[in-house]
Amino acid sequence: MKYENTYICPICLDQFSDEALEEKSRNRLTLEDAPPKSLGGIQVALTCKKCNNSCGHKVDFHLTDRMLELDAKAFLPNSSQFVTITKNGKTVTGQVKVSPEGKIQVYHSKKKNNPSVLEDYIKSLKPNSPESIVELIHKKSRVEKRLFGMALLKTGYILAFAKFGYTFILDKVYDKVREQLLNPDKEIYPEEFWTEQSTFLKQHEGVHFSTTKGLESIYPIFPLVTPSMIRRFGTALPLSTKPIEKIVENIKEFSAGDSMKFDPMSGVDYLFDLEAINKAIAWIEKLKD
């Protein structure tokens, strides 16, 4: 060990002493939210500031933006979006807001529009008339699908670390996860490792072992919460028994009507319950036979 009392950042695997907990430390240890705080996440683990900042800034906003976009495009209560509106050759910008009761209103700012064009546009509107139908164009998305997936991977990985500590993540099978999180611009981890299913309910939230044949993996299920909706996602993380590419291949072939089977682990303390840890390790070893 590098230090007598050491902490290993789960993403970069660098080692830190107690001094890294101090504010003045150059690369101090920081609390990591999983999922992102903007989507209802809470602080569950420590990562170094460098990993927290780089991974968060590059990928997390893709997750938040995508959830808010889905809310806005469906005009869900409590959602809002900036749009371009065109009618009879006149184009203005505005913000669409949906109240908690579902009432849709459009707000226009004179600062963001040509005042004379905006005035003509407003005059052309006739309440409850077919002549007032307008073309609404959504703002171009900043979200990249692959980086959206990387944000899900980061959340699932941090939740697994919070559940198990170093029991599994120091295995070389997780090098691919860490390499991907440290290099979000590269294609390292297979893309289709995550699922969003309406069958995921609150009671399913948590970090699980998937026991479905061919899909044996660590499988965190977590909610992403916006002011409008709760969506739940599952992410497949590898065990030492099978490459993640094979697991993902099996996930893609998994029938939509089939149900994945999980070993329930709620209430099991894998950080301090040695018996529980040994049982989990024995199950994994048995899979190798």
XYZ file of C-alpha atoms in Angstrom:
289
model
C 0.000 0.000 0.000
C 1.171 3.528 -0.742
C -0.022 4.792 2.654
C -0.526 3.083 6.009
C -4.181 4.162 5.966
C -5.094 4.332 2.318
C -8.226 4.978 0.278
C -8.385 3.895 -3.346
C -10.427 6.007 -5.752
C -12.769 3.500 -7.448
C -12.361 5.159 -10.854
C -8.639 5.855 -11.271
C -7.422 3.454 -8.515
C -4.990 6.063 -7.228
C -4.290 5.801 -3.486
C -4.910 8.614 -1.020
C -3.952 9.295 2.592
C -6.135 10.890 5.266
C -4.792 14.279 4.175
C -6.794 13.983 0.958
C -9.947 14.582 2.991
C -8.809 18.122 3.749
C -10.092 21.041 1.695
C -6.597 22.311 0.913
C -5.514 19.022 -0.692
C -4.717 19.507 -4.386
C -6.606 16.401 -5.528
C -8.814 15.857 -2.521
C -11.423 13.166 -2.039
C -14.937 14.365 -2.798
C -18.399 12.944 -2.252
C -19.902 11.430 -5.396
C -23.621 11.581 -6.179
C -25.193 8.532 -7.812
C -27.303 9.174 -9.805
C -26.435 12.852 -10.379
C -27.911 15.161 -7.751
C -29.952 16.905 -10.459
C -31.823 13.621 -10.972
C -32.480 12.822 -7.331
C -29.183 11.135 -6.521
C -27.453 11.268 -3.156
C -23.832 11.156 -2.029
C -22.869 7.488 -1.720
C -19.108 7.228 -2.217
C -15.792 9.066 -2.331
C -13.904 9.665 -5.558
C -10.958 11.942 -6.129
C -11.733 15.471 -7.264
C -10.074 14.900 -10.625
C -12.306 11.916 -11.459
C -15.402 13.564 -10.006
C -14.909 16.678 -12.110
C -13.757 15.111 -15.367
C -16.291 12.281 -15.485
C -19.107 14.474 -14.217
C -18.581 17.417 -16.537
C -18.141 15.270 -19.622
C -20.994 12.795 -19.211
C -23.479 13.592 -16.430
C -25.219 16.467 -18.199
C -26.135 14.116 -21.058
C -28.191 12.133 -18.553
C -29.929 15.154 -17.029
C -30.594 16.844 -20.359
C -32.063 13.691 -21.869
C -34.525 13.182 -19.022
C -35.657 16.826 -19.179
C -35.962 16.624 -22.971
C -38.242 13.597 -22.728
C -40.435 15.442 -20.227
C -40.607 18.564 -22.369
C -41.363 16.835 -25.667
C -44.226 14.966 -24.004
C -45.455 18.248 -22.409
C -45.521 16.607 -18.996
C -46.575 18.651 -15.945
C -43.746 20.724 -14.433
C -41.714 20.586 -17.638
C -40.360 23.510 -19.646
C -38.455 24.035 -22.870
C -37.186 26.757 -25.166
C -38.629 26.572 -28.683
C -38.773 28.361 -32.002
C -42.278 29.183 -33.220
C -43.181 29.974 -36.822
C -46.482 31.346 -38.180
C -47.141 32.975 -41.551
C -43.436 33.520 -42.139
C -42.893 35.144 -38.747
C -40.435 33.355 -36.437
C -40.048 34.040 -32.734
C -38.493 32.251 -29.775
C -40.271 31.392 -26.571
C -40.363 29.199 -23.507
C -43.091 26.602 -23.126
C -44.010 25.887 -19.512
C -46.414 23.235 -18.300
C -47.983 23.824 -14.893
C -48.401 21.072 -12.275
C -52.041 20.852 -13.413
C -51.006 20.353 -17.057
C -51.805 23.869 -18.349
C -49.504 24.824 -21.234
C -48.333 28.422 -21.547
C -45.789 30.092 -23.855
C -43.672 33.009 -22.681
C -41.851 35.360 -25.054
C -38.998 37.659 -24.074
C -38.474 40.942 -25.925
C -34.751 40.607 -25.245
C -34.584 37.356 -27.211
C -36.790 38.476 -30.111
C -37.034 41.263 -32.624
C -39.602 43.503 -30.872
C -41.481 44.442 -34.052
C -41.605 40.819 -35.280
C -42.803 39.669 -31.879
C -45.527 42.344 -31.827
C -46.743 41.358 -35.310
C -46.710 37.692 -34.329
C -48.791 38.303 -31.207
C -51.290 40.419 -33.154
C -51.706 37.592 -35.683
C -52.872 35.177 -33.015
C -56.611 34.677 -32.710
C -57.746 32.723 -29.633
C -59.592 29.464 -30.367
C -59.131 29.916 -34.102
C -57.613 27.405 -36.573
C -55.756 30.399 -38.027
C -53.653 30.536 -34.860
C -52.039 27.128 -35.416
C -48.271 27.508 -35.278
C -45.265 25.342 -36.075
C -43.250 24.587 -32.958
C -39.622 23.523 -33.343
C -37.799 21.982 -30.378
C -34.335 23.183 -29.484
C -31.584 21.018 -30.952
C -30.472 18.409 -28.444
C -26.970 18.486 -26.952
C -27.272 14.869 -25.854
C -25.025 12.207 -27.360
C -26.470 8.734 -27.023
C -23.130 7.087 -26.256
C -22.238 9.627 -23.552
C -25.743 9.227 -22.140
C -24.874 5.549 -21.777
C -21.541 6.396 -20.145
C -23.394 8.440 -17.509
C -25.570 5.399 -16.775
C -22.426 3.253 -16.553
C -20.853 5.649 -14.077
C -23.980 5.661 -11.901
C -24.251 1.869 -11.887
C -20.545 1.448 -11.121
C -20.541 3.934 -8.222
C -23.666 2.317 -6.744
C -22.017 -1.116 -6.981
C -18.912 0.239 -5.249
C -21.075 1.758 -2.498
C -22.712 -1.673 -2.015
C -19.669 -3.948 -2.152
C -16.670 -1.732 -1.480
C -13.515 -3.243 -2.986
C -14.763 -6.849 -2.961
C -15.291 -6.980 -6.734
C -14.160 -3.758 -8.399
C -10.425 -4.356 -7.978
C -10.756 -7.365 -10.272
C -9.215 -6.766 -13.692
C -12.619 -7.411 -15.299
C -13.503 -3.871 -14.175
C -10.507 -2.313 -15.922
C -12.701 -1.850 -18.983
C -15.286 0.073 -16.937
C -12.653 2.356 -15.430
C -10.910 2.886 -18.755
C -14.205 3.895 -20.327
C -15.075 6.348 -17.543
C -11.626 7.940 -17.774
C -11.841 8.130 -21.574
C -15.473 8.992 -22.421
C -14.553 10.008 -25.975
C -13.405 6.466 -26.791
C -15.576 3.414 -27.532
C -14.423 0.847 -24.973
C -17.450 -0.534 -23.118
C -20.228 -2.078 -25.273
C -23.127 0.341 -25.678
C -26.239 -1.749 -25.107
C -25.513 -2.721 -21.493
C -28.438 -0.761 -20.051
C -32.203 -1.083 -20.122
C -35.162 1.102 -19.179
C -38.220 -0.961 -18.343
C -41.670 0.006 -17.116
C -41.583 -3.198 -15.042
C -38.839 -1.707 -12.865
C -40.693 -0.497 -9.774
C -39.561 1.159 -6.564
C -39.174 -2.206 -4.840
C -36.682 -3.212 -7.536
C -34.312 -0.330 -6.841
C -30.916 -1.365 -5.539
C -27.798 -3.315 -6.517
C -28.559 -6.928 -7.444
C -26.992 -10.087 -8.771
C -28.676 -11.073 -12.013
C -29.117 -14.851 -11.800
C -30.697 -15.273 -15.236
C -28.751 -17.846 -17.253
C -26.427 -16.060 -19.638
C -27.008 -12.702 -17.938
C -25.147 -13.398 -14.684
C -23.842 -9.998 -13.636
C -24.030 -7.258 -11.038
C -27.153 -5.338 -11.977
C -27.868 -1.979 -10.300
C -31.395 -0.624 -10.825
C -31.873 3.046 -9.984
C -34.397 5.864 -10.484
C -33.796 9.084 -12.408
C -36.136 11.674 -10.941
C -37.241 14.901 -12.649
C -39.966 17.317 -11.536
C -42.258 15.524 -13.986
C -41.483 11.806 -13.835
C -39.530 8.900 -12.388
C -37.789 6.582 -14.852
C -35.842 3.521 -13.734
C -32.794 2.088 -15.468
C -30.775 -1.082 -15.074
C -27.092 -1.469 -15.945
C -25.134 -4.676 -16.432
C -21.707 -4.789 -14.792
C -19.450 -7.796 -15.355
C -18.512 -10.619 -13.036
C -15.209 -12.435 -13.408
C -17.061 -15.323 -15.072
C -17.867 -13.839 -18.463
C -16.749 -10.906 -20.654
C -19.185 -7.985 -20.609
C -19.442 -8.221 -24.403
C -21.018 -11.684 -24.069
C -23.460 -10.459 -21.420
C -24.511 -7.542 -23.626
C -24.934 -9.875 -26.587
C -27.278 -12.030 -24.484
C -29.186 -8.972 -23.257
C -29.902 -7.978 -26.865
C -31.275 -11.455 -27.569
C -33.362 -11.514 -24.387
C -37.059 -11.601 -25.221
C -39.029 -8.488 -24.291
C -41.657 -10.627 -22.612
C -39.166 -12.486 -20.420
C -38.306 -11.389 -16.904
C -34.805 -11.176 -15.507
C -34.240 -12.967 -12.211
C -32.388 -11.288 -9.377
C -30.907 -12.411 -6.107
C -32.476 -9.955 -3.633
C -29.810 -8.220 -1.568
C -31.741 -5.486 0.213
C -30.654 -5.296 3.816
C -27.485 -7.332 3.227
C -24.402 -5.465 4.424
C -21.671 -6.505 2.021
C -19.218 -4.028 3.503
C -19.041 -5.730 6.905
C -20.910 -9.065 6.694
C -18.104 -11.514 5.899
C -20.499 -14.458 5.622
C -22.557 -12.661 2.970
C -19.419 -11.743 1.043
C -18.173 -15.338 1.096
C -21.542 -16.624 -0.134
C -21.468 -14.185 -3.045
C -17.898 -15.158 -3.941
C -18.803 -18.877 -3.729
C -21.755 -18.329 -6.104
C -19.512 -16.565 -8.594
C -16.894 -19.295 -8.396
C -19.567 -21.922 -9.001
C -20.546 -20.136 -12.224
C -17.044 -20.819 -13.543
C -17.494 -24.595 -13.293
